[in-house]
Coordinates of C-alpha atoms and ligand atoms in Angstrom, one line a residue:
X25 CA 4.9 22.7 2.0
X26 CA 2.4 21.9 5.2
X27 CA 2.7 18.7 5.9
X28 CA 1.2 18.4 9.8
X29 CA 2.8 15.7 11.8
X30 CA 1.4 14.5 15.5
X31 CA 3.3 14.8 18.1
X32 CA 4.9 11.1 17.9
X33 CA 6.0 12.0 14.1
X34 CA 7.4 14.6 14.5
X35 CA 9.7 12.9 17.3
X36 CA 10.0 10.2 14.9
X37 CA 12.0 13.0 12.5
X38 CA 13.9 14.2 15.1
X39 CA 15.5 10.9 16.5
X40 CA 14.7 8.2 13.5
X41 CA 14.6 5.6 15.9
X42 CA 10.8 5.7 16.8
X43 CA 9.0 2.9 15.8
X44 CA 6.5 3.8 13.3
X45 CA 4.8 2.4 10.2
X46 CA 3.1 4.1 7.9
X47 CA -0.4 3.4 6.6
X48 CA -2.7 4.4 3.1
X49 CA -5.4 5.9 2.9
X50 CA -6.9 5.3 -0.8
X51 CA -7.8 2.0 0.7
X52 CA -10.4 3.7 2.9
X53 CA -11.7 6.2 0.7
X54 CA -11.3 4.2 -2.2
X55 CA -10.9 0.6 -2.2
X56 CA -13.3 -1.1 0.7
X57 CA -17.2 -0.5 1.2
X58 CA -18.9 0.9 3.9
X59 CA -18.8 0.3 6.8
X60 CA -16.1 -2.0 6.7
X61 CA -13.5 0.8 5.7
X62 CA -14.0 2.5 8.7
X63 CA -13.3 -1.1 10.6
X64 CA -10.3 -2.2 8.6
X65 CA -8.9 1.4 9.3
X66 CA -9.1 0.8 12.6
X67 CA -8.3 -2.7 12.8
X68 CA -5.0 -1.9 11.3
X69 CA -4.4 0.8 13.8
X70 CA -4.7 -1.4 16.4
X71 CA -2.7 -4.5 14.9
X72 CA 0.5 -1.7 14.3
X73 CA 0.1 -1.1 17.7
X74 CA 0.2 -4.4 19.1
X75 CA 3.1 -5.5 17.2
X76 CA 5.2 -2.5 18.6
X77 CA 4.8 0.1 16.0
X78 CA 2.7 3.4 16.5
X79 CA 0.7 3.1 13.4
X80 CA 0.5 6.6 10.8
X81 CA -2.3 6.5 8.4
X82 CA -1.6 9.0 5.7
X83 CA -4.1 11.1 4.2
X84 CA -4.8 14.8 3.3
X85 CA -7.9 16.9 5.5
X86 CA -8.8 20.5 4.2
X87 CA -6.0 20.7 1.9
X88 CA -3.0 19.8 5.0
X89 CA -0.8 16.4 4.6
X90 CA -1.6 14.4 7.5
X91 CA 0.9 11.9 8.9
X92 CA -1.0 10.5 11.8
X93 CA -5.0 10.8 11.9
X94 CA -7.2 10.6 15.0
X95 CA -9.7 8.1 15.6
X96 CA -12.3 11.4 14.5
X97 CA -9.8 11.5 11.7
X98 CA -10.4 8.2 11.0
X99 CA -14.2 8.6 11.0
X100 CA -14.7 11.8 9.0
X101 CA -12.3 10.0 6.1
X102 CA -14.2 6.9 5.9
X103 CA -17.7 8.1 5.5
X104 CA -16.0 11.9 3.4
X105 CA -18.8 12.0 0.6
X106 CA -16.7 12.7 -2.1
X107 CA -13.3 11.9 -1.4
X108 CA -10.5 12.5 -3.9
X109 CA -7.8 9.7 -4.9
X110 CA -4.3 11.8 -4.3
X111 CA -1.2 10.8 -5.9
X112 CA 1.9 12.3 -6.1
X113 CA 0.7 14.9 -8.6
X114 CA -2.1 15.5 -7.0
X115 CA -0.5 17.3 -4.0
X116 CA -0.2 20.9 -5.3
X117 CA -4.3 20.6 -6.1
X118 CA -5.1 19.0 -2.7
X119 CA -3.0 21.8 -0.9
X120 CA -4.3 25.1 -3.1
X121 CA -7.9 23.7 -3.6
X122 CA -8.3 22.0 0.5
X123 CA -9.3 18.7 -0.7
X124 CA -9.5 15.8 1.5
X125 CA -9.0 12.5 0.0
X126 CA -7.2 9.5 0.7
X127 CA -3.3 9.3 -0.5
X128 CA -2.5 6.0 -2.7
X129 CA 0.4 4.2 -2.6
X130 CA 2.5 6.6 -4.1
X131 CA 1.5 9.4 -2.2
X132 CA 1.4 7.9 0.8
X133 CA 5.6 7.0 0.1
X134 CA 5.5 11.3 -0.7
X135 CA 4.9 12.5 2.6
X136 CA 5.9 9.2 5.1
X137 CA 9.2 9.4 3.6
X138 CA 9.3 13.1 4.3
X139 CA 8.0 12.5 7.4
X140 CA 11.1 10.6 8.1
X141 CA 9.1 7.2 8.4
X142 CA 11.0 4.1 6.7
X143 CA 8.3 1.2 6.5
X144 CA 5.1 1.2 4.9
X145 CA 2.5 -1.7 4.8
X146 CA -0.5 -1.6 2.3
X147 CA -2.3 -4.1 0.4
X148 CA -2.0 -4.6 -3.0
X149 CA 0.1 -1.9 -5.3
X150 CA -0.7 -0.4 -8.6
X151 CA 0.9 -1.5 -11.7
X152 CA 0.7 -1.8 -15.4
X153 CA -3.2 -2.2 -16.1
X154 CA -4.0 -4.4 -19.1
X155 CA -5.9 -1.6 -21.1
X156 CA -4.9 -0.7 -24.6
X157 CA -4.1 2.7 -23.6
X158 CA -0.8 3.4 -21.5
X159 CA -1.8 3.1 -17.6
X160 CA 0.8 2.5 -15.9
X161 CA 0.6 3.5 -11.9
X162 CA 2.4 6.3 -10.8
X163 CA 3.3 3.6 -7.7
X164 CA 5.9 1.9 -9.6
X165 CA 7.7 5.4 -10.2
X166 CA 7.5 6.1 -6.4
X167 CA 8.9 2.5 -5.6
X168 CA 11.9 3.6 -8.2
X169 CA 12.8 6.7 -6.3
X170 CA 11.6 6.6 -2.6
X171 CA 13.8 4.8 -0.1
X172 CA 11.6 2.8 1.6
X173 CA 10.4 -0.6 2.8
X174 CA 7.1 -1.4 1.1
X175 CA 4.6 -4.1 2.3
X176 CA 2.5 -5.7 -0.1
X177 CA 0.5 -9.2 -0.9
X178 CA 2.1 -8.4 -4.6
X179 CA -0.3 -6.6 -7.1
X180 CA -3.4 -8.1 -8.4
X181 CA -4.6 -10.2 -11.0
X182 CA -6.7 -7.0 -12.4
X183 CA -2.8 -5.7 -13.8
X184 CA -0.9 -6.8 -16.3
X185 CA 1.4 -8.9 -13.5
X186 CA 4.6 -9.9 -15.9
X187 CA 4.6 -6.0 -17.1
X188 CA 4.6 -5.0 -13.5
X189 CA 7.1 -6.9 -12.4
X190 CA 8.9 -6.3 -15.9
X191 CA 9.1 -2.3 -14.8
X192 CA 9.6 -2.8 -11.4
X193 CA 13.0 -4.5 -12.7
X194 CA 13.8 -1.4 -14.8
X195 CA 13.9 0.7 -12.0
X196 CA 16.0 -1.1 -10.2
X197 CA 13.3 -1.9 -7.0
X198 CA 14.1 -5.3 -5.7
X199 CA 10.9 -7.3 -5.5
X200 CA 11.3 -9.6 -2.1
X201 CA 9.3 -12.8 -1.6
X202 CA 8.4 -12.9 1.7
X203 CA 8.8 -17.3 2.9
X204 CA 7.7 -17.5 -0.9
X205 CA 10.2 -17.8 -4.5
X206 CA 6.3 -16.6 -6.4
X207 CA 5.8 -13.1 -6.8
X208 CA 2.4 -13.4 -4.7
X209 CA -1.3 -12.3 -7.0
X210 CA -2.7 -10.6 -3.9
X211 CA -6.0 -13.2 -4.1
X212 CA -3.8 -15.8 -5.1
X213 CA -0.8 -17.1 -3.1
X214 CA 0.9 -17.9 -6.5
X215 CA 1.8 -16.3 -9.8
X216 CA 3.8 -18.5 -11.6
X217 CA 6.2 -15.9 -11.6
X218 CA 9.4 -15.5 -9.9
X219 CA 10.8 -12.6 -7.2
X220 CA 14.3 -11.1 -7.1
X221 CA 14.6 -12.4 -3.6
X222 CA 13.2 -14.6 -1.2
X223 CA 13.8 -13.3 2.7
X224 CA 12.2 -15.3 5.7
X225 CA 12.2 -12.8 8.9
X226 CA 12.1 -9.3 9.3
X227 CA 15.2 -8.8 10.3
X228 CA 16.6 -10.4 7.7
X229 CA 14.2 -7.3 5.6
X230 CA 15.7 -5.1 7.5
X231 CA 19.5 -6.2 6.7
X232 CA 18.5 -6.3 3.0
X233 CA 17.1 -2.8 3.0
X234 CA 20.0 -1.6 4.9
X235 CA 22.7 -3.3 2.3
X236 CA 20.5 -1.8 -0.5
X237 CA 20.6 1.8 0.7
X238 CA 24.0 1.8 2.0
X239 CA 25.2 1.0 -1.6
X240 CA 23.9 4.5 -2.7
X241 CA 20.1 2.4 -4.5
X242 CA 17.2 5.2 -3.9
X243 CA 14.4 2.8 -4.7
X244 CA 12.1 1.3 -2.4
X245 CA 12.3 -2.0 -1.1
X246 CA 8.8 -4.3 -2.0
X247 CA 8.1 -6.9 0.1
X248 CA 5.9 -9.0 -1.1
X249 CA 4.1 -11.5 1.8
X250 CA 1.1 -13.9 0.1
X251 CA -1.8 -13.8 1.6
X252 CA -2.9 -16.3 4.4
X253 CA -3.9 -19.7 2.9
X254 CA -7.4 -20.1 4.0
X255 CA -8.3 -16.8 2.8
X256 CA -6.4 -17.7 -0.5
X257 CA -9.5 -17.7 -3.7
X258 CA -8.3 -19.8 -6.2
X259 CA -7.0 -18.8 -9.6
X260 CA -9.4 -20.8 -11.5
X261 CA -12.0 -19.2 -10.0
X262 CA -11.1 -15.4 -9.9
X263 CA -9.4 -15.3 -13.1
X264 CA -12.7 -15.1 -15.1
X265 CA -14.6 -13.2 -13.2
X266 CA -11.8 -10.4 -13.3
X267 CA -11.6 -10.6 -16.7
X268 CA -15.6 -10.0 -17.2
X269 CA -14.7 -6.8 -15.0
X270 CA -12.1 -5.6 -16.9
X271 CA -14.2 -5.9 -20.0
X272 CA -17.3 -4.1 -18.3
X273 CA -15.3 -1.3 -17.6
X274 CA -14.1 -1.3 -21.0
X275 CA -17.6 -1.0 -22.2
X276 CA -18.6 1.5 -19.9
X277 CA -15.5 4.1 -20.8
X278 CA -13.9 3.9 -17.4
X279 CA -10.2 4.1 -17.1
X280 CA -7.8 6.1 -15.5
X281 CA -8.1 7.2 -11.4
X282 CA -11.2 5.6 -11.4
X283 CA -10.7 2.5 -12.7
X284 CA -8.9 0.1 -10.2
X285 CA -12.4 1.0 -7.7
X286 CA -14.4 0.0 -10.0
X287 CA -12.6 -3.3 -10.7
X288 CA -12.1 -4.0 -6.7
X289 CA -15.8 -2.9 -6.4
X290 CA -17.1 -5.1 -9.2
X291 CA -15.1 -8.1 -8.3
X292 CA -16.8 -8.1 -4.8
X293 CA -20.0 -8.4 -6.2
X294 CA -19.5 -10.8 -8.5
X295 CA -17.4 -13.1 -5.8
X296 CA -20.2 -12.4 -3.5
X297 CA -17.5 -10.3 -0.4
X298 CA -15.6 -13.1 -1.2
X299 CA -12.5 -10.7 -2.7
X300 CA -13.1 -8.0 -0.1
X301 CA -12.7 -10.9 2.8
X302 CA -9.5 -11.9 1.3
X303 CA -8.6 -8.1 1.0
X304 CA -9.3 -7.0 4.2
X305 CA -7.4 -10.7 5.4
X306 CA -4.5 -9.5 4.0
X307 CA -4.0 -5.6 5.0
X308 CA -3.8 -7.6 8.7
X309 CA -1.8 -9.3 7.6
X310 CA 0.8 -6.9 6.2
X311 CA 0.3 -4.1 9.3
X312 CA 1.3 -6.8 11.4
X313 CA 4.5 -7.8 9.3
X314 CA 5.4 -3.6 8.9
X315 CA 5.2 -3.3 12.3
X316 CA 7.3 -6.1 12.7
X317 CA 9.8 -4.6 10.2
X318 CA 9.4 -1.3 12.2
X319 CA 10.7 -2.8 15.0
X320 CA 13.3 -4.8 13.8
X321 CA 14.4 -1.7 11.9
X322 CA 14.3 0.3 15.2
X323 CA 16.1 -2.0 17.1
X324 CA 19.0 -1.9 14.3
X325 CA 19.2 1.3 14.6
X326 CA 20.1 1.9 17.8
X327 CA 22.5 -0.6 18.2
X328 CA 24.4 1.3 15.6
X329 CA 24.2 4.3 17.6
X330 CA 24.9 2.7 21.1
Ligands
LIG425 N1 -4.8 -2.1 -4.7 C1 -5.8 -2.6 -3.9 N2 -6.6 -1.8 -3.3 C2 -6.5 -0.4 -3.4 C3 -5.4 0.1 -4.3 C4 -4.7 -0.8 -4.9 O1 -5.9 -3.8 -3.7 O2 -7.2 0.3 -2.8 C5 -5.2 1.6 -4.4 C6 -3.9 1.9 -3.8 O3 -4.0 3.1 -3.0 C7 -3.0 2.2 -5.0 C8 -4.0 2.7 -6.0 O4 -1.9 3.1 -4.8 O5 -5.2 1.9 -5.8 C9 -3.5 2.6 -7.4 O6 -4.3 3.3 -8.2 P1 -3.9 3.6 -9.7 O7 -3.9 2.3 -10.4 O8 -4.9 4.6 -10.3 O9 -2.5 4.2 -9.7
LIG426 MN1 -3.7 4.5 -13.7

């Protein structure tokens, strides 16, 4: 497997106490317009870096796993023409055929975690979509077997939410409220629904993660932080409009990889940037808690190996 570290992840293997945090890329290629991809990919970059963490965005150029992009990287991904979406199964293709695309969720947990990286932030994960064929996201399978700590504002309203969390249960991933009891809706601080635990620093996080994994649990560790109040849209009002998108792209045949862009893409038209404001509020908002977490695991670590 060719999975091309820079120089600072590669030390990160080696000693496990570097402070990194990992980053996805399906948001860039995928998720946000132009030019405001480009921006948020930076953004995040630089918030990791202020908070302590050296920042690894994750995506695959020419067909090589990249753990670490440079700001021309960066550049090249965000305005790629025709990007693919890469998942975990999508690997052997990207590697034989040189695509470049930006990894989801669950490919970004593939290679970080080989890449010997242990926190994670993104925005929102995939789940069980409300469709009436099965589409359930190959994220929650990666949060069942990847040990890692995984930042999220929850999963959006555009997935089945009770089925999500449901599954999530199933596999045993413990679903962490972060200062919240609610399961957090991504737009929406609230769900109604509740979380398996609620933790209220990041080094309490990292003492939860660290009791999980030393009991011998593989799965991933989601923590779920709600978005920032002022940039919360309320319930009321994004509940209809996401169901009208849901039923366009029902009309229209989409489904499968392409359907969560076109839902995230639809919903910021009809909210007028409203959603993608709210979206991009929120990835800051969970680089800077990662990189938190990054540290706080870093600085656990070496006191147990002082
Ligand atoms: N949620 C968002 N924005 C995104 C995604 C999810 O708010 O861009 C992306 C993530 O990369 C996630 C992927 O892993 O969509 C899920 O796609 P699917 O439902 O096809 O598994
Ligand atoms: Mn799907």
């Amino acid at each position: 497997m060719i999975i091309y570290f820079n120089k600072l992840h590669r030390q990160a293997k080696q000693t496990q106490t570097s402070i990194s945090v990992a980053l996805e890329s399906t948001v860039i290629t995928h998720g946000l317009p132009r030019p405001q991809n480009l921006q948020l990919a930076r953004d995040l970059e630089r918030i990791a870096r202020e908070h302590g963490a050296q920042p690894a965005t994750i995506a695959v150029l020419d067909g090589e796993i990249r753990v670490g992009l440079s700001e021309a990287d960066l550049e090249r991904l965000a305005g790629e023409p025709n990007p693919r979406k890469i998942s975990r199964r999508d690997f052997a293709a990207a590697l034989t055929k040189k695509w470049t695309g930006g990894t989801t969720v669950a490919g970004t947990m593939f290679a970080a975690h080989r890449a010997g990286i242990k926190v994670f932030a993104t925005g929102g994960i995939g789940g069980v979509h409300q469709v009436e064929t099965l589409d359930i996201s190959t994220d929650l399978q990666a949060l069942a077997d990847t040990p890692m700590i995984v930042v999220c504002a929850g999963a959006k309203a555009i997935l089945d939410l009770p089925a999500t969390l449901e599954y999530l249960e199933t596999m045993a991933v413990p679903v962490i409220g972060y200062g919240t009891d609610e399961f957090p809706a991504f737009y929406s601080r609230r769900s109604g629904l509740s979380v398996s635990a609620r933790l209220d620093s990041p080094e309490e996080v990292v003492r939860f993660a660290r009791a999980h994994w030393d009991l011998g649990m593989k799965s991933a560790v989601l923590v779920c932080q709600p978005l920032p109040p002022e940039e919360e849209i309320p319930a009321e009002k994004i509940d209809p409009l996401i169901e009208q998108a849901r039923r366009e792209a029902h009309e229209r045949g989409i489904h499968g990889q392409a359907l969560t862009p076109f839902l995230l893409a639809r919903l910021n038209e009809l909210t007028g940037g409203e959603s993608l404001r709210a979206n991009l509020a929120l990835l800051k908002n969970n680089a800077r808690l990662g990189a938190q977490i990054a540290v706080a695991w870093a600085a656990a670590a070496r006191e147990k190996w002082a």
